[in-house]
Amino acid sequence: MTRRFSLEDLILTANLIDGRWLSAADGARFAVIDPGTGNTIAEVADSGPADAHAATDAAARALPAWRDTLPKERAAILDRWHDLIVAHEEVLGELISLEQGKPLAEGRGEVAYGASYVTWFADEGRRIYGDIIPAQQRGKRMSAVKEPIGIVAAITPWNFPLAMIARKIAPALAAGCTVVGKPAEDTPLTALALALLAQEAGVPAGVLNLITASRERGIAAVADWLEDSRVRKITFTGSTAVGKYLARESAATLKKLSLELGGNAPFLVFDDADIDAAVSGLLASKFRNGGQTCVCPNRVYVQAGVYDAFSRKLADKVGALRVGPATDPSSQIGPMINTRAVDKIARHVDDAVAKGARVLTGGTRLPECGAHYFAPTVLANATDDMQLCCEETFGPVVPLFRFDSEEDALRAANDTPFGLAAYFYSQDVRRTDRVSRALEAGIVGINEGAISSEAAPFGGVKESGYGREGSRYGLDDYLSIKYLCQGGLE
Ligand code: NAD
């Protein structure tokens, strides 16, 4: 029978190392803050290099036996983990809302989304095929087999505290790798809860190890993994600056890297678009998690013929979004994650207004709700000299840029070092084909704002990183190919 854990049971404060829940080696702790109220939810282990090293030691000890399990044995454990996550959708959703600030319905949605990767990779792990290479010489047999890459270090951001770590741990375990991981300092609790459920599902001691840490101590802890030649892969989701640092610092031991980094997604609305569909698609993609999503449209380009109608309809809908505590079921937009985040949003809006943007709705902080709230905002007359054009705002702000020709729109859309997601709305099939080919992005939404799926390859091009999560390609990042050449068979 599935054991049921309450929210209190799932709020854990220790590291999981070698199957044991341990305080940081030096006993240090840091506070996890509810972004809606500023209250402390719990104090968790503030780990350093010694804890990171102990986690790697455990992962190294567990690797030989885990690597040798049958894929279907690993799948059975992952399936049990999936079922436990789904069975705890309500409480995990609450925990996500509490520590991250996304509305409850979205918290629950994230649980289902994260769980979908677990079951997906349980199945994909059964299909790690190799190749028999057609003979090139008599007496020789050549084949290619795929093997787990070894110990994987997973480092994740705060904006999807469950889904981001689940979609790294699941393929790693399915491939036969062992894992050391560190969730973001803002949202460590969901990851620890997930680890407890993994333990309950039968993941053996040392196969999954998680440590938590504050920002500075976490950097030192991760540095231990970067230097350790036993760690063969880093899988990271977060900002481009940190991704580049990890690539540089892991070069000495030449680790394989998957980097899911920042975006600056364009969203194009052509004159021939279905305007209502474009407004709905933009609302769905932009305001998920209050705009704190790497695939959120950051720049919205609207063709001159529909600019006024689109802006009006959009501003009406955005102005009606309900802002409030994440744990209030009627809230559609919760608090931003922390002071740094809300300050950046305010800076972008102030800069845009100073350079000529017009506020159609919102535009201000909402101190009456709390220190981290910002009003859903639409800005008209955005231009490319504004900060929000070249940096991810990561908040509920839609800047509207006007364009005349398809060529101009594509030039502007691609004029960024980033290339994660892009979206466009058009009902012309020829344009649909042209624009989807021309956009420099790893993911393109065509008349669609909701693009994420465990069955699809998620990842970027350019400075948005490399590697893919989900889909049948998602396991490749955790495998290496071994070529076997057998002679003397004549
Ligand atoms: P961040 O890069 O600041 O932090 C991400 C993680 O890295 C955290 O766990 C943090 O503690 C850790 N970290 C930070 N500096 C480090 C260092 N020097 N060494 C080792 N670890 C370090 O990012 P964030 O603010 O938490 O997340 C937001 C960013 O993540 C945005 O840029 C967003 O676009 C991106 N993101 C990308 C995807 C994707 O799939 N491409 C998904 C979600 C978020």
Coordinates of C-alpha atoms and ligand atoms in Angstrom, one line a residue:
M1 CA 0.0 0.0 0.0
T2 CA 1.2 3.5 -0.8
R3 CA 2.4 5.3 2.3
R4 CA 0.8 8.8 2.6
F5 CA 3.0 11.7 3.9
S6 CA 1.5 14.9 5.2
L7 CA 2.9 18.4 4.4
E8 CA 4.7 18.3 7.8
D9 CA 6.2 14.9 7.0
L10 CA 7.5 16.3 3.7
I11 CA 9.2 19.4 5.1
L12 CA 12.7 17.9 5.6
T13 CA 15.7 19.9 6.7
A14 CA 18.7 17.5 6.3
N15 CA 20.8 16.3 3.4
L16 CA 20.2 12.8 1.9
I17 CA 23.6 11.2 1.7
D18 CA 24.1 7.4 1.3
G19 CA 20.5 6.8 2.3
R20 CA 20.8 8.8 5.5
W21 CA 19.4 12.2 6.4
L22 CA 22.4 14.1 7.7
S23 CA 23.0 17.7 9.0
A24 CA 25.8 19.6 7.3
A25 CA 29.2 18.4 8.5
D26 CA 29.7 21.6 10.5
G27 CA 26.1 21.9 11.5
A28 CA 25.4 25.1 9.6
R29 CA 21.8 25.9 8.5
F30 CA 20.1 28.5 6.5
A31 CA 16.5 29.8 6.4
V32 CA 14.0 29.0 3.6
I33 CA 11.7 32.0 3.2
D34 CA 8.1 32.1 2.0
P35 CA 8.3 34.8 -0.7
G36 CA 4.7 35.9 -0.1
T37 CA 5.1 36.8 3.6
G38 CA 8.9 36.9 4.2
N39 CA 8.4 34.3 7.0
T40 CA 10.8 31.5 7.6
I41 CA 9.3 28.1 6.6
A42 CA 12.2 26.0 7.8
E43 CA 15.9 26.0 8.4
V44 CA 17.8 23.5 6.2
A45 CA 21.4 22.2 6.1
D46 CA 23.9 24.7 4.7
S47 CA 26.3 22.3 3.1
G48 CA 29.9 22.9 2.1
P49 CA 32.6 21.0 0.2
A50 CA 32.8 18.3 2.9
D51 CA 29.1 17.4 2.4
A52 CA 29.5 17.5 -1.4
H53 CA 32.4 15.2 -1.2
A54 CA 30.6 12.8 1.1
A55 CA 27.7 12.7 -1.4
T56 CA 30.2 11.9 -4.2
D57 CA 31.8 9.1 -2.1
A58 CA 28.3 7.6 -1.6
A59 CA 27.5 7.9 -5.3
A60 CA 30.8 6.2 -6.2
R61 CA 30.1 3.3 -3.9
A62 CA 26.6 2.8 -5.2
L63 CA 27.5 3.1 -8.9
P64 CA 28.7 -0.5 -9.7
A65 CA 25.6 -2.2 -8.3
W66 CA 23.2 0.3 -9.8
R67 CA 24.8 0.3 -13.2
D68 CA 24.4 -3.5 -13.2
T69 CA 20.7 -3.6 -12.4
L70 CA 18.4 -4.5 -15.3
P71 CA 16.7 -1.7 -17.0
K72 CA 13.3 -3.1 -16.1
E73 CA 14.4 -3.2 -12.4
R74 CA 15.3 0.5 -12.6
A75 CA 12.0 1.1 -14.4
A76 CA 10.0 -0.5 -11.7
I77 CA 11.6 1.7 -9.0
L78 CA 11.0 4.8 -11.2
D79 CA 7.4 3.8 -11.8
R80 CA 6.9 3.5 -8.0
W81 CA 8.5 6.9 -7.5
H82 CA 6.2 8.4 -10.2
D83 CA 3.1 6.9 -8.4
L84 CA 4.2 8.3 -5.1
I85 CA 4.7 11.8 -6.6
V86 CA 1.3 11.6 -8.2
A87 CA -0.3 10.3 -4.9
H88 CA 1.2 13.4 -3.2
E89 CA 0.2 15.9 -5.8
E90 CA -1.9 18.0 -3.4
V91 CA 0.8 18.4 -0.7
L92 CA 3.7 18.7 -3.1
G93 CA 1.7 21.4 -4.9
E94 CA 1.2 23.2 -1.6
L95 CA 4.9 22.9 -0.8
I96 CA 5.9 24.4 -4.2
S97 CA 3.5 27.3 -3.7
L98 CA 4.7 27.9 -0.2
E99 CA 8.4 28.1 -1.0
Q100 CA 8.3 29.3 -4.6
G101 CA 5.2 31.5 -4.8
K102 CA 3.4 30.1 -7.8
P103 CA -0.4 29.8 -7.4
L104 CA -1.7 26.5 -6.1
A105 CA -3.2 25.3 -9.3
E106 CA 0.2 25.8 -11.0
G107 CA 2.0 24.1 -8.1
R108 CA -0.2 21.0 -8.6
G109 CA 0.3 21.3 -12.4
E110 CA 4.1 21.3 -11.8
V111 CA 3.8 18.1 -9.8
A112 CA 2.0 16.3 -12.7
Y113 CA 4.5 17.8 -15.2
G114 CA 7.5 16.7 -13.2
A115 CA 6.0 13.2 -12.6
S116 CA 5.5 12.8 -16.3
Y117 CA 9.2 12.9 -16.9
V118 CA 9.7 10.1 -14.3
T119 CA 7.4 7.7 -16.0
W120 CA 8.6 8.7 -19.4
F121 CA 12.2 7.9 -18.5
A122 CA 11.2 4.7 -16.7
D123 CA 10.0 3.6 -20.2
E124 CA 12.8 5.1 -22.2
G125 CA 15.3 3.3 -20.0
R126 CA 14.1 0.0 -21.3
R127 CA 15.0 1.0 -24.8
I128 CA 18.6 1.9 -24.6
Y129 CA 19.6 0.1 -27.8
G130 CA 23.0 -0.1 -29.4
D131 CA 24.0 -0.9 -33.0
I132 CA 25.4 -3.9 -34.8
I133 CA 27.7 -2.3 -37.4
P134 CA 27.6 -4.1 -40.8
A135 CA 30.9 -6.0 -41.2
Q136 CA 33.7 -4.2 -43.0
Q137 CA 36.3 -6.9 -42.8
R138 CA 36.0 -10.7 -42.6
G139 CA 36.6 -12.1 -39.1
K140 CA 35.7 -8.9 -37.3
R141 CA 32.5 -8.0 -35.5
M142 CA 31.8 -4.4 -34.6
S143 CA 29.1 -3.1 -32.4
A144 CA 28.3 0.0 -30.4
V145 CA 26.7 -0.2 -27.0
K146 CA 25.5 2.6 -24.7
E147 CA 26.7 2.7 -21.1
P148 CA 25.8 5.0 -18.2
I149 CA 28.2 7.9 -18.1
G150 CA 28.8 7.6 -14.3
I151 CA 28.2 10.0 -11.5
V152 CA 26.0 12.9 -12.5
A153 CA 25.9 16.2 -10.6
A154 CA 22.5 18.0 -11.0
I155 CA 22.2 21.7 -10.2
T156 CA 18.8 23.3 -10.5
P157 CA 17.0 26.7 -10.3
W158 CA 14.1 27.9 -8.1
N159 CA 11.4 28.5 -10.7
F160 CA 10.3 24.8 -11.1
P161 CA 11.5 23.3 -7.8
L162 CA 10.1 19.9 -8.7
A163 CA 10.1 19.5 -12.4
M164 CA 13.6 20.7 -13.1
I165 CA 15.2 18.2 -10.7
A166 CA 12.9 15.4 -11.6
R167 CA 13.7 15.7 -15.2
K168 CA 17.4 15.4 -14.4
I169 CA 17.3 12.6 -11.8
A170 CA 14.8 10.4 -13.8
P171 CA 16.9 10.0 -16.9
A172 CA 20.1 9.7 -14.9
L173 CA 18.7 6.8 -12.8
A174 CA 17.0 5.2 -15.9
A175 CA 20.4 5.2 -17.6
G176 CA 22.1 3.5 -14.7
C177 CA 23.9 6.6 -13.4
T178 CA 24.1 7.7 -9.7
V179 CA 23.4 11.3 -8.8
V180 CA 24.6 14.0 -6.5
G181 CA 22.4 17.1 -6.6
K182 CA 21.9 20.6 -5.2
P183 CA 18.6 22.5 -5.6
A184 CA 18.4 26.3 -5.6
E185 CA 18.8 28.0 -2.3
D186 CA 15.4 29.6 -2.6
T187 CA 13.5 26.3 -3.0
P188 CA 15.3 23.3 -1.4
L189 CA 12.3 21.8 0.3
T190 CA 10.5 20.4 -2.7
A191 CA 13.6 18.6 -3.9
L192 CA 14.2 17.1 -0.4
A193 CA 10.5 15.9 -0.4
L194 CA 11.1 14.4 -3.8
A195 CA 14.2 12.6 -2.5
L196 CA 12.2 11.1 0.4
L197 CA 9.6 9.7 -2.0
A198 CA 12.5 8.3 -4.1
Q199 CA 13.8 6.6 -1.1
E200 CA 10.3 5.3 -0.3
A201 CA 10.1 4.0 -3.9
G202 CA 13.1 1.9 -3.3
V203 CA 16.0 3.9 -4.8
P204 CA 19.0 2.3 -3.0
A205 CA 21.2 4.1 -0.6
G206 CA 23.8 6.3 -2.4
V207 CA 22.1 6.2 -5.8
L208 CA 20.5 9.6 -5.2
N209 CA 22.2 12.1 -2.9
L210 CA 20.9 15.6 -2.4
I211 CA 22.5 18.4 -0.5
T212 CA 21.1 21.9 0.2
A213 CA 23.1 25.1 0.6
S214 CA 22.9 28.9 0.7
R215 CA 24.2 30.7 -2.3
E216 CA 27.9 31.2 -1.3
R217 CA 28.4 27.8 0.5
G218 CA 26.6 26.1 -2.5
I219 CA 29.1 27.6 -4.9
A220 CA 32.0 26.1 -2.8
A221 CA 30.1 22.8 -2.6
V222 CA 29.6 22.6 -6.3
A223 CA 33.2 23.5 -6.9
D224 CA 34.1 20.2 -5.2
W225 CA 32.1 18.3 -7.8
L226 CA 33.6 20.4 -10.6
E227 CA 37.1 19.4 -9.5
D228 CA 36.3 15.7 -8.8
S229 CA 37.2 13.5 -11.7
R230 CA 34.7 10.8 -10.4
V231 CA 31.8 13.2 -11.4
R232 CA 31.5 12.6 -15.1
K233 CA 28.6 14.9 -16.0
I234 CA 27.1 18.1 -14.9
T235 CA 23.4 18.7 -15.7
F236 CA 22.5 22.3 -15.0
T237 CA 19.5 24.5 -15.4
G238 CA 19.9 28.2 -14.6
S239 CA 21.3 31.4 -15.8
T240 CA 23.7 31.6 -18.8
A241 CA 26.4 33.3 -16.7
V242 CA 26.5 30.4 -14.2
G243 CA 26.3 27.9 -17.1
K244 CA 29.4 29.4 -18.7
Y245 CA 31.2 29.3 -15.3
L246 CA 30.4 25.6 -14.9
A247 CA 31.6 24.8 -18.4
R248 CA 34.9 26.7 -17.7
E249 CA 35.5 25.2 -14.3
S250 CA 34.7 21.6 -15.3
A251 CA 37.1 21.7 -18.3
A252 CA 40.0 20.4 -16.2
T253 CA 38.3 17.1 -15.8
L254 CA 36.4 17.3 -19.2
K255 CA 33.0 16.5 -17.9
K256 CA 30.0 16.1 -20.2
L257 CA 27.6 19.0 -19.8
S258 CA 24.0 19.6 -20.3
L259 CA 23.2 23.3 -20.0
E260 CA 19.6 24.6 -19.9
L261 CA 20.2 28.3 -19.7
G262 CA 18.4 31.6 -19.9
G263 CA 16.2 32.7 -22.8
N264 CA 14.9 35.9 -24.3
A265 CA 11.9 34.5 -26.2
P266 CA 10.3 36.5 -29.0
F267 CA 6.6 36.2 -29.7
L268 CA 5.5 37.4 -33.1
V269 CA 2.0 38.3 -34.1
F270 CA 1.5 38.7 -37.8
D271 CA -1.4 40.7 -39.5
D272 CA -2.8 37.3 -40.7
A273 CA -3.0 35.9 -37.1
D274 CA -6.1 34.8 -35.2
I275 CA -5.8 37.7 -32.7
D276 CA -7.9 36.1 -30.0
A277 CA -5.9 32.9 -30.2
A278 CA -2.7 35.0 -30.1
V279 CA -3.9 36.8 -27.0
S280 CA -4.8 33.5 -25.2
G281 CA -1.5 31.9 -26.3
L282 CA 0.5 34.9 -24.9
L283 CA -1.4 34.9 -21.6
A284 CA -0.7 31.2 -21.2
S285 CA 2.9 31.4 -22.0
K286 CA 3.8 34.7 -20.5
F287 CA 2.0 34.6 -17.2
R288 CA 2.8 31.1 -16.1
N289 CA 4.6 31.3 -12.8
G290 CA 4.2 35.1 -12.9
G291 CA 6.5 35.3 -15.9
Q292 CA 9.3 33.5 -14.1
T293 CA 9.8 30.9 -16.8
C294 CA 12.8 30.4 -19.1
V295 CA 10.5 29.9 -22.1
C296 CA 8.3 32.9 -21.3
P297 CA 8.0 35.4 -24.1
N298 CA 10.2 38.3 -23.2
R299 CA 9.6 40.4 -26.3
V300 CA 6.3 40.6 -28.2
Y301 CA 6.5 41.9 -31.8
V302 CA 3.1 42.8 -33.3
Q303 CA 2.6 43.7 -37.0
A304 CA 1.3 47.3 -37.5
G305 CA -2.1 46.2 -39.0
V306 CA -3.2 44.5 -35.8
Y307 CA -1.0 46.3 -33.2
D308 CA -3.8 48.5 -31.8
A309 CA -6.5 45.8 -31.6
F310 CA -4.0 43.2 -30.2
S311 CA -2.7 45.7 -27.5
R312 CA -6.2 46.6 -26.4
K313 CA -7.4 43.1 -26.1
L314 CA -4.3 42.0 -24.3
A315 CA -4.3 44.9 -21.8
D316 CA -7.9 44.2 -20.9
K317 CA -7.1 40.5 -20.1
V318 CA -3.8 41.3 -18.3
G319 CA -5.5 44.0 -16.2
A320 CA -8.0 41.5 -15.0
L321 CA -5.5 38.9 -13.8
R322 CA -5.9 38.3 -10.0
V323 CA -2.8 38.9 -8.0
G324 CA -2.5 37.5 -4.4
P325 CA -1.0 34.9 -2.1
A326 CA 0.1 31.7 -3.9
T327 CA -1.8 29.6 -1.4
D328 CA -5.1 31.4 -2.1
P329 CA -6.9 29.3 -4.7
S330 CA -8.3 32.3 -6.5
S331 CA -4.8 33.9 -7.2
Q332 CA -3.5 33.8 -10.8
I333 CA -0.3 35.6 -10.1
G334 CA 1.7 35.1 -6.9
P335 CA 4.7 36.9 -5.4
M336 CA 8.0 37.0 -7.2
I337 CA 10.7 34.8 -5.7
N338 CA 12.8 37.4 -3.9
T339 CA 13.8 41.1 -3.6
R340 CA 16.5 40.8 -6.3
A341 CA 13.8 39.6 -8.8
V342 CA 11.2 42.2 -8.1
D343 CA 13.9 45.0 -8.1
K344 CA 15.0 43.8 -11.6
I345 CA 11.4 43.9 -12.9
A346 CA 10.9 47.4 -11.5
R347 CA 14.2 48.5 -13.0
H348 CA 13.2 47.2 -16.5
V349 CA 9.8 48.9 -16.4
D350 CA 11.3 52.2 -15.2
D351 CA 14.0 52.1 -17.8
A352 CA 11.4 51.4 -20.5
V353 CA 9.1 54.2 -19.4
A354 CA 12.0 56.6 -19.2
K355 CA 12.8 55.7 -22.9
G356 CA 9.3 56.3 -24.1
A357 CA 7.2 53.1 -23.3
R358 CA 3.6 53.7 -22.5
V359 CA 2.0 51.7 -19.6
L360 CA -1.3 50.2 -20.8
T361 CA -1.9 48.4 -17.5
G362 CA 0.1 47.7 -14.3
G363 CA 3.6 49.1 -14.2
T364 CA 4.1 49.2 -10.5
R365 CA 4.9 47.1 -7.4
L366 CA 2.0 46.1 -5.2
P367 CA 3.2 46.8 -1.6
E368 CA -0.4 46.3 -0.4
C369 CA 0.0 42.6 -1.3
G370 CA 3.6 42.2 0.0
A371 CA 7.2 43.2 -0.7
H372 CA 7.6 40.8 -3.6
Y373 CA 4.5 41.5 -5.7
F374 CA 4.5 43.3 -9.1
A375 CA 1.4 44.2 -11.1
P376 CA 0.8 42.3 -14.4
T377 CA 2.0 44.9 -16.9
V378 CA 1.6 45.7 -20.6
L379 CA 3.9 48.3 -22.1
A380 CA 3.3 49.8 -25.6
N381 CA 6.0 51.4 -27.8
A382 CA 8.8 49.2 -26.7
T383 CA 12.1 49.8 -28.5
D384 CA 15.4 47.9 -28.8
D385 CA 17.4 50.3 -26.7
M386 CA 15.4 49.3 -23.6
Q387 CA 16.9 46.9 -21.0
L388 CA 13.9 44.5 -21.3
C389 CA 14.8 43.9 -25.0
C390 CA 18.2 42.4 -24.3
E391 CA 17.8 40.9 -20.8
E392 CA 15.3 38.4 -19.4
T393 CA 12.9 40.4 -17.3
F394 CA 11.6 37.2 -15.5
G395 CA 8.4 38.8 -14.4
P396 CA 4.8 39.6 -15.4
V397 CA 5.8 42.3 -18.0
V398 CA 4.8 42.3 -21.7
P399 CA 6.6 44.8 -23.8
L400 CA 5.0 45.4 -27.2
F401 CA 7.2 46.2 -30.2
R402 CA 5.6 47.3 -33.5
F403 CA 6.9 45.9 -36.8
D404 CA 6.1 46.3 -40.5
S405 CA 7.6 43.4 -42.5
E406 CA 8.3 39.8 -41.8
E407 CA 11.9 40.4 -42.5
D408 CA 12.1 43.1 -39.9
A409 CA 10.4 40.9 -37.3
L410 CA 12.7 38.0 -37.9
R411 CA 15.8 40.2 -37.8
A412 CA 14.7 41.6 -34.4
A413 CA 13.6 38.2 -33.1
N414 CA 17.0 36.7 -33.8
D415 CA 19.0 39.7 -32.7
T416 CA 19.9 38.1 -29.3
P417 CA 22.6 35.8 -28.1
F418 CA 19.9 33.5 -26.7
G419 CA 17.9 30.9 -28.5
L420 CA 15.6 28.8 -26.2
A421 CA 12.0 29.3 -27.2
A422 CA 10.2 31.4 -29.9
Y423 CA 6.6 31.7 -30.7
F424 CA 4.6 33.1 -33.6
Y425 CA 1.0 33.4 -34.7
S426 CA 0.0 33.4 -38.4
Q427 CA -2.7 31.6 -40.4
D428 CA -0.7 31.6 -43.6
V429 CA 0.8 28.2 -44.2
R430 CA 3.7 29.5 -46.4
R431 CA 4.7 32.0 -43.7
T432 CA 4.4 29.3 -41.0
D433 CA 6.9 27.2 -42.9
R434 CA 9.3 30.2 -43.6
V435 CA 9.2 31.7 -40.1
S436 CA 9.5 28.3 -38.2
R437 CA 12.7 27.6 -40.2
A438 CA 14.1 31.1 -39.8
L439 CA 13.7 31.5 -36.0
E440 CA 17.0 30.7 -34.2
A441 CA 15.6 28.8 -31.2
G442 CA 15.5 25.3 -29.8
I443 CA 11.8 25.3 -29.4
V444 CA 9.2 27.0 -31.6
G445 CA 5.5 27.4 -30.7
I446 CA 3.4 27.9 -33.9
N447 CA 0.0 29.2 -33.0
E448 CA 0.6 27.7 -29.6
G449 CA 1.7 29.1 -26.3
A450 CA 1.9 25.9 -24.2
I451 CA 4.9 23.9 -25.6
S452 CA 6.3 21.8 -22.7
S453 CA 5.9 18.1 -22.8
E454 CA 7.9 15.1 -21.5
A455 CA 7.6 13.6 -25.0
A456 CA 9.3 16.6 -26.7
P457 CA 13.0 17.6 -26.7
F458 CA 13.4 20.7 -24.5
G459 CA 16.6 22.8 -24.9
G460 CA 18.2 25.7 -26.6
V461 CA 20.7 26.9 -29.2
K462 CA 23.2 29.7 -29.0
E463 CA 23.9 30.9 -25.4
S464 CA 20.7 29.2 -24.2
G465 CA 22.9 26.1 -23.9
Y466 CA 23.1 22.6 -25.2
G467 CA 21.6 19.1 -24.5
R468 CA 18.0 18.2 -24.5
E469 CA 15.7 17.1 -21.7
G470 CA 12.6 14.9 -22.2
S471 CA 11.8 12.9 -25.4
R472 CA 13.7 10.0 -26.8
Y473 CA 16.8 12.2 -27.0
G474 CA 16.8 13.0 -23.3
L475 CA 18.7 9.8 -22.3
D476 CA 21.6 10.4 -24.6
D477 CA 23.0 13.1 -22.3
Y478 CA 23.4 10.4 -19.6
L479 CA 25.0 7.7 -21.8
S480 CA 28.3 7.2 -23.5
I481 CA 28.9 5.1 -26.5
K482 CA 31.3 2.2 -26.4
Y483 CA 32.5 0.7 -29.6
L484 CA 33.4 -3.0 -29.4
C485 CA 35.6 -4.6 -32.1
Q486 CA 36.0 -8.3 -31.8
G487 CA 38.6 -10.0 -34.0
G488 CA 39.7 -13.5 -34.7
L489 CA 36.3 -14.7 -35.8
E490 CA 37.3 -16.3 -39.1
Ligands
NAD1 P1 21.1 30.8 -11.3 O1 22.0 30.5 -12.4 O2 21.4 32.0 -10.5 O3 21.1 29.5 -10.3 C1 20.8 28.2 -10.7 C2 21.4 27.2 -9.7 O4 22.8 27.4 -9.8 C3 21.1 27.4 -8.3 O5 21.0 26.2 -7.7 C4 22.3 28.2 -7.7 O6 22.5 28.0 -6.4 C5 23.4 27.6 -8.5 N1 24.6 28.5 -8.7 C6 24.6 29.8 -8.8 N2 25.9 30.2 -9.0 C7 26.6 29.1 -9.0 C8 28.0 28.9 -9.1 N3 28.9 29.9 -9.3 N4 28.5 27.6 -9.0 C9 27.6 26.6 -8.8 N5 26.3 26.8 -8.7 C10 25.8 28.0 -8.7 O7 19.7 30.8 -11.9 P2 18.3 31.1 -11.1 O8 18.1 32.6 -10.9 O9 18.1 30.2 -10.0 O10 17.2 30.6 -12.3 C11 16.8 31.5 -13.2 C12 17.5 31.2 -14.6 O11 17.3 29.9 -15.0 C13 16.9 32.1 -15.7 O12 18.0 32.6 -16.5 C14 16.1 31.0 -16.5 O13 15.9 31.4 -17.8 C15 16.9 29.8 -16.3 N6 16.1 28.6 -16.6 C16 16.4 27.9 -17.7 C17 15.6 26.8 -18.0 C18 15.8 26.0 -19.2 O14 15.3 24.8 -19.2 N7 16.6 26.4 -20.2 C19 14.6 26.4 -17.1 C20 14.4 27.2 -15.9 C21 15.2 28.3 -15.7

